[in-house]
CSV table of C-alpha atoms and ligand atoms in Angstrom, one decimal:
chain,number,residue,atom,x,y,z
A,1,MET,CA,-3.3,-0.8,13.4
A,2,SER,CA,-1.9,-4.0,12.0
A,3,GLY,CA,-2.0,-6.0,15.2
A,4,LEU,CA,1.4,-7.5,14.4
A,5,PRO,CA,3.7,-7.7,17.4
A,6,LEU,CA,7.0,-5.7,17.4
A,7,ASP,CA,9.0,-8.9,17.0
A,8,ALA,CA,7.1,-9.9,13.9
A,9,ASP,CA,9.4,-10.9,10.9
A,10,LEU,CA,8.5,-9.1,7.7
A,11,PRO,CA,11.5,-10.2,5.5
A,12,TRP,CA,10.9,-7.5,2.8
A,13,LEU,CA,11.2,-4.8,5.5
A,14,ARG,CA,14.4,-6.1,6.9
A,15,PRO,CA,16.8,-4.0,4.6
A,16,ALA,CA,15.0,-0.9,5.8
A,17,GLN,CA,15.2,-1.9,9.4
A,18,GLN,CA,18.9,-2.6,8.9
A,19,ALA,CA,19.5,0.7,7.2
A,20,PHE,CA,17.7,2.5,10.1
A,21,GLU,CA,19.9,0.6,12.7
A,22,ALA,CA,23.1,1.3,10.7
A,23,ALA,CA,22.3,5.0,10.4
A,24,GLY,CA,21.5,5.3,14.1
A,25,ALA,CA,24.8,3.5,15.0
A,26,ALA,CA,26.8,5.8,12.8
A,27,ASP,CA,25.0,8.8,14.3
A,28,ARG,CA,23.8,9.9,10.8
A,29,LEU,CA,20.1,9.4,11.4
A,30,GLY,CA,18.2,12.4,9.9
A,31,HIS,CA,15.3,13.8,11.9
A,32,ALA,CA,12.8,13.1,9.1
A,33,LEU,CA,12.5,9.7,7.5
A,34,LEU,CA,10.4,8.8,4.4
A,35,VAL,CA,9.2,5.2,5.0
A,36,GLU,CA,8.5,4.1,1.4
A,37,ALA,CA,5.9,1.3,2.1
A,38,SER,CA,2.2,1.7,2.2
A,39,PRO,CA,0.4,0.8,5.5
A,40,GLY,CA,-0.7,-2.4,3.7
A,41,GLN,CA,2.9,-3.3,2.9
A,42,GLY,CA,3.9,-2.8,6.5
A,43,GLY,CA,4.9,0.8,6.3
A,44,GLU,CA,2.9,1.7,9.5
A,45,TRP,CA,4.2,-1.3,11.3
A,46,LEU,CA,7.8,-0.3,10.4
A,47,ALA,CA,7.1,3.2,11.7
A,48,LEU,CA,5.9,1.8,15.0
A,49,TRP,CA,8.9,-0.5,15.1
A,50,ILE,CA,11.2,2.5,14.7
A,51,ALA,CA,9.2,4.5,17.3
A,52,ALA,CA,9.5,1.6,19.8
A,53,ARG,CA,13.2,1.3,19.0
A,54,VAL,CA,13.5,5.0,20.1
A,55,PHE,CA,11.5,4.5,23.3
A,56,CYS,CA,12.5,1.0,24.3
A,57,ARG,CA,14.9,0.8,27.2
A,58,THR,CA,15.8,-2.8,26.8
A,59,PRO,CA,16.5,-3.4,23.1
A,60,ARG,CA,17.3,-6.8,21.9
A,61,ALA,CA,19.4,-8.3,19.1
A,62,VAL,CA,17.5,-9.1,15.9
A,63,THR,CA,19.0,-11.5,13.3
A,64,GLY,CA,19.7,-9.7,10.0
A,65,VAL,CA,18.8,-6.3,11.4
A,66,GLY,CA,21.0,-5.4,14.3
A,67,MET,CA,19.1,-4.3,17.4
A,68,GLY,CA,15.3,-3.9,17.7
A,69,PRO,CA,12.8,-3.0,20.4
A,70,CYS,CA,12.1,-5.7,23.0
A,71,GLY,CA,8.4,-5.7,22.4
A,72,ALA,CA,7.7,-6.4,26.1
A,73,CYS,CA,8.6,-3.4,28.2
A,74,LEU,CA,6.1,-0.7,29.2
A,75,ASP,CA,7.3,1.7,26.5
A,76,CYS,CA,7.0,-1.0,23.7
A,77,ARG,CA,3.5,-2.0,24.9
A,78,ARG,CA,2.4,1.6,25.0
A,79,VAL,CA,3.6,2.2,21.4
A,80,LEU,CA,1.6,-0.8,20.3
A,81,ALA,CA,-1.5,0.2,22.2
A,82,GLY,CA,-1.3,3.8,20.8
A,83,GLU,CA,-0.8,5.1,24.4
A,84,GLN,CA,2.8,6.3,24.3
A,85,PRO,CA,2.5,10.0,25.2
A,86,ASP,CA,5.5,11.0,23.2
A,87,LEU,CA,4.4,9.3,20.0
A,88,LEU,CA,2.1,11.4,17.9
A,89,THR,CA,0.2,10.2,14.8
A,90,LEU,CA,-1.4,12.1,12.0
A,91,ARG,CA,-4.0,10.5,9.8
A,92,PRO,CA,-6.7,11.8,7.5
A,93,ILE,CA,-9.6,12.8,9.6
A,94,GLU,CA,-12.6,10.6,9.3
A,95,ASP,CA,-14.7,11.3,6.2
A,96,SER,CA,-12.0,13.4,4.8
A,97,LYS,CA,-9.4,11.8,2.5
A,98,GLU,CA,-6.9,14.5,3.4
A,99,ILE,CA,-4.5,15.4,6.2
A,100,ARG,CA,-5.1,19.1,6.7
A,101,ILE,CA,-3.1,22.1,7.6
A,102,ASP,CA,-4.6,22.6,11.1
A,103,GLN,CA,-3.6,19.0,11.9
A,104,VAL,CA,0.0,19.8,10.9
A,105,ARG,CA,0.0,23.0,12.9
A,106,ASP,CA,-1.3,21.1,16.0
A,107,LEU,CA,1.5,18.6,15.5
A,108,ALA,CA,4.1,21.3,15.3
A,109,SER,CA,3.0,22.9,18.6
A,110,GLU,CA,2.8,19.4,20.3
A,111,LEU,CA,6.3,18.7,19.2
A,112,ALA,CA,7.5,22.0,20.6
A,113,LEU,CA,6.5,20.9,24.1
A,114,THR,CA,9.0,19.0,26.2
A,115,ALA,CA,8.7,15.2,25.9
A,116,HIS,CA,6.9,13.5,28.8
A,117,ALA,CA,9.8,11.1,29.4
A,118,GLY,CA,12.4,13.9,28.8
A,119,GLY,CA,13.7,12.1,25.7
A,120,ARG,CA,12.6,12.3,22.1
A,121,LYS,CA,9.2,12.7,20.5
A,122,VAL,CA,8.3,10.8,17.5
A,123,ALA,CA,5.6,11.7,15.0
A,124,VAL,CA,4.1,9.3,12.4
A,125,ILE,CA,2.3,10.8,9.4
A,126,THR,CA,0.4,8.1,7.5
A,127,PRO,CA,-0.4,7.7,4.7
A,128,ALA,CA,1.7,10.8,4.0
A,129,GLU,CA,0.5,11.2,0.4
A,130,ARG,CA,-2.8,12.3,1.9
A,131,LEU,CA,-1.2,15.6,3.1
A,132,ASN,CA,-3.0,18.2,1.1
A,133,ARG,CA,-0.9,21.0,-0.5
A,134,ASN,CA,-1.3,23.5,2.3
A,135,ALA,CA,-0.6,20.8,4.9
A,136,ALA,CA,2.5,19.7,3.1
A,137,ASN,CA,3.7,23.3,2.9
A,138,ALA,CA,3.1,23.9,6.5
A,139,LEU,CA,5.1,20.7,7.3
A,140,LEU,CA,8.2,22.0,5.5
A,141,LYS,CA,9.5,24.1,8.4
A,142,THR,CA,9.0,21.3,10.9
A,143,LEU,CA,10.9,18.9,8.6
A,144,GLU,CA,13.7,21.4,8.3
A,145,GLU,CA,14.1,22.2,12.0
A,146,PRO,CA,12.0,19.8,14.1
A,147,PRO,CA,11.7,21.2,17.7
A,148,GLY,CA,13.6,19.4,20.4
A,149,LYS,CA,14.9,16.1,19.2
A,150,ALA,CA,11.8,15.1,17.4
A,151,LEU,CA,11.9,12.3,14.8
A,152,LEU,CA,9.3,12.5,12.0
A,153,LEU,CA,8.3,9.4,10.1
A,154,LEU,CA,6.3,9.8,6.9
A,155,VAL,CA,4.7,6.6,5.7
A,156,THR,CA,3.8,6.2,2.0
A,157,GLY,CA,3.5,3.7,-0.7
A,158,GLU,CA,3.4,6.5,-3.2
A,159,PRO,CA,6.3,8.8,-2.4
A,160,TRP,CA,6.1,10.4,-5.9
A,161,ARG,CA,2.8,12.0,-4.8
A,162,LEU,CA,4.6,14.0,-2.2
A,163,PRO,CA,5.9,17.5,-3.1
A,164,VAL,CA,9.6,17.3,-4.0
A,165,THR,CA,10.2,19.9,-1.3
A,166,VAL,CA,9.0,17.4,1.3
A,167,GLN,CA,10.8,14.4,-0.3
A,168,SER,CA,14.1,16.3,-0.4
A,169,ARG,CA,14.0,17.0,3.3
A,170,CYS,CA,13.6,13.4,4.3
A,171,THR,CA,16.0,10.5,4.5
A,172,ARG,CA,14.5,7.6,2.5
A,173,LEU,CA,14.0,4.2,4.0
A,174,ARG,CA,13.2,2.0,1.1
A,175,PRO,CA,12.1,-1.6,1.7
A,176,ARG,CA,12.7,-4.0,-1.2
A,177,PRO,CA,9.6,-5.1,-3.2
A,178,PRO,CA,8.6,-8.6,-2.0
A,179,SER,CA,7.9,-11.4,-4.5
A,180,GLU,CA,4.5,-12.9,-4.7
A,181,ASP,CA,5.8,-16.3,-3.6
A,182,GLU,CA,7.3,-14.7,-0.6
A,183,LEU,CA,4.1,-12.9,0.4
A,184,VAL,CA,2.0,-16.1,-0.1
A,185,ALA,CA,4.4,-18.0,2.2
A,186,TRP,CA,4.4,-15.2,4.7
A,187,LEU,CA,0.5,-15.1,4.8
A,188,GLN,CA,0.3,-18.8,5.2
A,189,LEU,CA,2.7,-18.5,8.2
A,190,GLN,CA,0.6,-15.7,9.7
A,191,ARG,CA,-2.6,-17.7,9.3
A,192,PRO,CA,-1.8,-21.4,10.0
A,193,GLY,CA,-4.5,-23.6,8.6
A,194,SER,CA,-5.2,-21.2,5.7
A,195,SER,CA,-3.6,-23.5,3.1
A,196,ALA,CA,-7.0,-23.8,1.3
A,197,VAL,CA,-7.2,-20.0,1.1
A,198,ASP,CA,-6.2,-18.6,-2.3
A,199,TRP,CA,-3.8,-15.9,-1.1
A,200,ARG,CA,-2.5,-15.4,-4.6
A,201,ALA,CA,-6.0,-14.4,-5.8
A,202,ALA,CA,-6.4,-12.0,-2.9
A,203,LEU,CA,-3.0,-10.4,-3.7
A,204,THR,CA,-4.0,-10.2,-7.3
A,205,VAL,CA,-7.1,-8.2,-6.4
A,206,ILE,CA,-5.6,-5.9,-3.7
A,207,GLY,CA,-2.0,-5.7,-4.9
A,208,PRO,CA,1.1,-6.6,-3.0
A,209,GLN,CA,-0.4,-5.5,0.3
A,210,PRO,CA,0.1,-8.5,2.7
A,211,LEU,CA,-1.1,-6.7,5.8
A,212,THR,CA,-4.2,-5.6,4.0
A,213,ALA,CA,-4.6,-9.2,2.8
A,214,LEU,CA,-4.7,-10.4,6.4
A,215,GLY,CA,-7.7,-8.3,7.0
A,216,VAL,CA,-9.8,-9.2,3.9
A,217,ASP,CA,-12.1,-12.1,3.2
A,218,ALA,CA,-9.8,-14.0,1.0
A,219,ALA,CA,-12.5,-16.5,0.0
A,220,ALA,CA,-14.9,-13.7,-1.2
A,221,MET,CA,-11.9,-12.2,-3.0
A,222,SER,CA,-11.2,-15.4,-4.9
A,223,LEU,CA,-14.9,-15.7,-5.9
A,224,LEU,CA,-14.8,-12.1,-7.3
A,225,ARG,CA,-11.7,-12.9,-9.3
A,226,ARG,CA,-13.2,-16.1,-10.7
A,227,ASP,CA,-16.5,-14.4,-11.6
A,228,THR,CA,-14.6,-11.5,-13.3
A,229,GLU,CA,-12.4,-13.8,-15.3
A,230,ARG,CA,-15.3,-16.0,-16.4
A,231,ALA,CA,-17.0,-12.9,-17.7
A,232,LEU,CA,-13.8,-11.7,-19.5
A,233,GLU,CA,-13.6,-15.1,-21.3
A,234,GLU,CA,-17.2,-14.8,-22.3
A,235,ALA,CA,-16.5,-11.3,-23.6
A,236,VAL,CA,-13.7,-12.6,-25.8
A,237,GLN,CA,-15.9,-15.4,-27.1
A,238,GLY,CA,-18.6,-12.8,-27.9
A,239,GLY,CA,-21.2,-14.2,-25.5
A,240,LEU,CA,-21.2,-11.4,-22.8
A,241,ASP,CA,-23.9,-8.8,-22.3
A,242,VAL,CA,-21.4,-6.0,-22.2
A,243,VAL,CA,-23.7,-3.2,-21.2
A,244,GLU,CA,-25.3,-5.0,-18.4
A,245,THR,CA,-22.0,-6.4,-17.0
A,246,ALA,CA,-20.3,-3.0,-17.3
A,247,ASP,CA,-23.1,-1.3,-15.5
A,248,ARG,CA,-23.0,-3.9,-12.6
A,249,TRP,CA,-19.2,-3.7,-12.3
A,250,GLY,CA,-19.2,0.1,-12.4
A,251,LYS,CA,-21.4,0.1,-9.4
A,252,ASP,CA,-20.1,-2.8,-7.4
A,253,GLU,CA,-16.4,-3.4,-6.4
A,254,TYR,CA,-15.2,-1.3,-9.3
A,255,ALA,CA,-11.6,-1.0,-8.1
A,256,LEU,CA,-11.3,-4.7,-7.3
A,257,ARG,CA,-12.8,-5.6,-10.7
A,258,ALA,CA,-10.4,-3.2,-12.5
A,259,ALA,CA,-7.4,-4.9,-10.7
A,260,CYS,CA,-8.7,-8.4,-11.7
A,261,ILE,CA,-9.1,-7.3,-15.4
A,262,GLU,CA,-5.7,-5.7,-15.5
A,263,ARG,CA,-4.1,-8.9,-14.2
A,264,TRP,CA,-6.1,-11.1,-16.5
A,265,ILE,CA,-5.1,-9.1,-19.6
A,266,ALA,CA,-1.5,-9.1,-18.5
A,267,ASP,CA,-1.6,-12.9,-18.2
A,268,ARG,CA,-3.1,-13.2,-21.7
A,269,LEU,CA,-0.2,-11.0,-23.0
A,270,ARG,CA,2.3,-13.3,-21.3
A,271,GLU,CA,0.7,-16.3,-23.0
A,272,TRP,CA,0.9,-14.5,-26.3
A,273,GLY,CA,4.6,-13.9,-25.6
A,274,ARG,CA,5.1,-17.6,-25.1
A,275,GLY,CA,3.2,-18.3,-28.2
A,276,LYS,CA,0.6,-20.3,-26.3
A,277,ARG,CA,-2.6,-18.6,-27.1
A,278,ALA,CA,-3.1,-16.3,-30.0
A,279,LEU,CA,-5.2,-13.3,-29.0
A,280,PRO,CA,-4.0,-10.3,-31.1
A,281,ALA,CA,-1.4,-8.5,-29.0
A,282,PRO,CA,-1.9,-4.9,-30.2
A,283,ALA,CA,-5.6,-5.1,-29.2
A,284,LEU,CA,-4.6,-6.7,-25.9
A,285,PHE,CA,-2.2,-3.9,-25.2
A,286,GLU,CA,-4.9,-1.4,-25.9
A,287,ALA,CA,-7.3,-3.2,-23.6
A,288,LEU,CA,-4.6,-3.3,-20.9
A,289,GLU,CA,-4.1,0.4,-21.2
A,290,HIS,CA,-7.9,0.9,-20.8
A,291,ALA,CA,-7.8,-1.3,-17.7
A,292,ARG,CA,-4.9,0.5,-16.2
A,293,GLU,CA,-6.6,3.8,-16.6
A,294,ALA,CA,-9.8,2.4,-15.2
A,295,ARG,CA,-8.0,1.3,-12.1
A,296,LEU,CA,-6.1,4.6,-11.6
A,297,TRP,CA,-9.4,6.4,-11.9
A,298,ALA,CA,-11.0,4.4,-9.2
A,299,GLU,CA,-11.0,7.2,-6.7
A,300,THR,CA,-12.2,9.9,-9.1
A,301,PRO,CA,-15.8,10.8,-10.0
A,302,ILE,CA,-15.5,9.3,-13.5
A,303,ASN,CA,-18.4,7.4,-15.2
A,304,LYS,CA,-17.3,4.0,-14.0
A,305,PRO,CA,-19.8,1.8,-16.0
A,306,LEU,CA,-18.6,3.6,-19.1
A,307,ALA,CA,-14.9,2.9,-18.2
A,308,MET,CA,-15.8,-0.8,-17.8
A,309,GLU,CA,-17.7,-0.8,-21.0
A,310,ARG,CA,-14.7,0.6,-22.9
A,311,ILE,CA,-12.6,-2.3,-21.7
A,312,LEU,CA,-15.2,-5.0,-22.3
A,313,TRP,CA,-16.0,-3.7,-25.8
A,314,ARG,CA,-12.3,-3.9,-26.7
A,315,LEU,CA,-12.2,-7.5,-25.5
A,316,ALA,CA,-15.5,-8.4,-27.2
A,317,THR,CA,-14.0,-7.4,-30.5
A,318,LEU,CA,-10.9,-9.5,-30.1
A,319,ARG,CA,-10.9,-12.9,-31.9
A,320,PRO,CA,-8.6,-15.8,-31.5
A,321,ARG,CA,-6.6,-16.3,-34.7
A,322,SER,CA,-7.8,-19.8,-35.3
B,401,LIG,ZN1,10.9,-2.5,24.9
């Protein structure tokens, strides 16, 4: 869990919090919500905030949102501690990357029982894109007719990976995408005294996932980025041992390296657009495509050193125009 308190301010989530409040006030809140933010973007925190809003008996006014959970009452504290008996959470079981059908069935029978406090039950499914096909199918009936007054919250940063049948049964809560400047400012606020930390580098490597960034070693992340970029410059100059480097990167921090490479090439293309540095654009686009594929394949059993080699060779055969 994120460890953030319920009264934390995550500005990019505010529109979604506001939409939830407005829908509740107008009595047009569905019984299944698709929270379109990954756990690292605050999606899980938002789901807990909503759950606490449902259970909290002493809600308070929140600027720019409407009302929110107090964060201090017994119900709010139980939500944060994962001890609220009417709040159920489905995650991939350890060692499995999937949420499975028996988990969904268990959830459905739990929801059918009367709530401990006699009110609503809330179920959080996170990250929802990990529901496997059978589990997603089994969930359809519950999404359509949740027992009692259950509220289902599906948290995902990749809603398009959910079956359309699941998506169409949910009301979407869509936070706005935060800017990098906003995230850096937010991270500095969360970690006072971290002005020396290169948060921008950390975000480059892990993507716009501020809550994940809070948990990583930002200094190690900056080093990895610098090391990768130095090697890419060497590749372009023709001085890199491509095979050795690709082999090393394929085996160590592959996904992070791939993210750094993609960002670096995109930056070179921006320079080209501004006429600053003349690396040939068509070849850069090609290398960027290779890098994107390499990053997307991170969780598949592809030959990773080979994927790295493909990018590095493309860069090694680039030449500055003058
Ligand atoms: Zn409360």
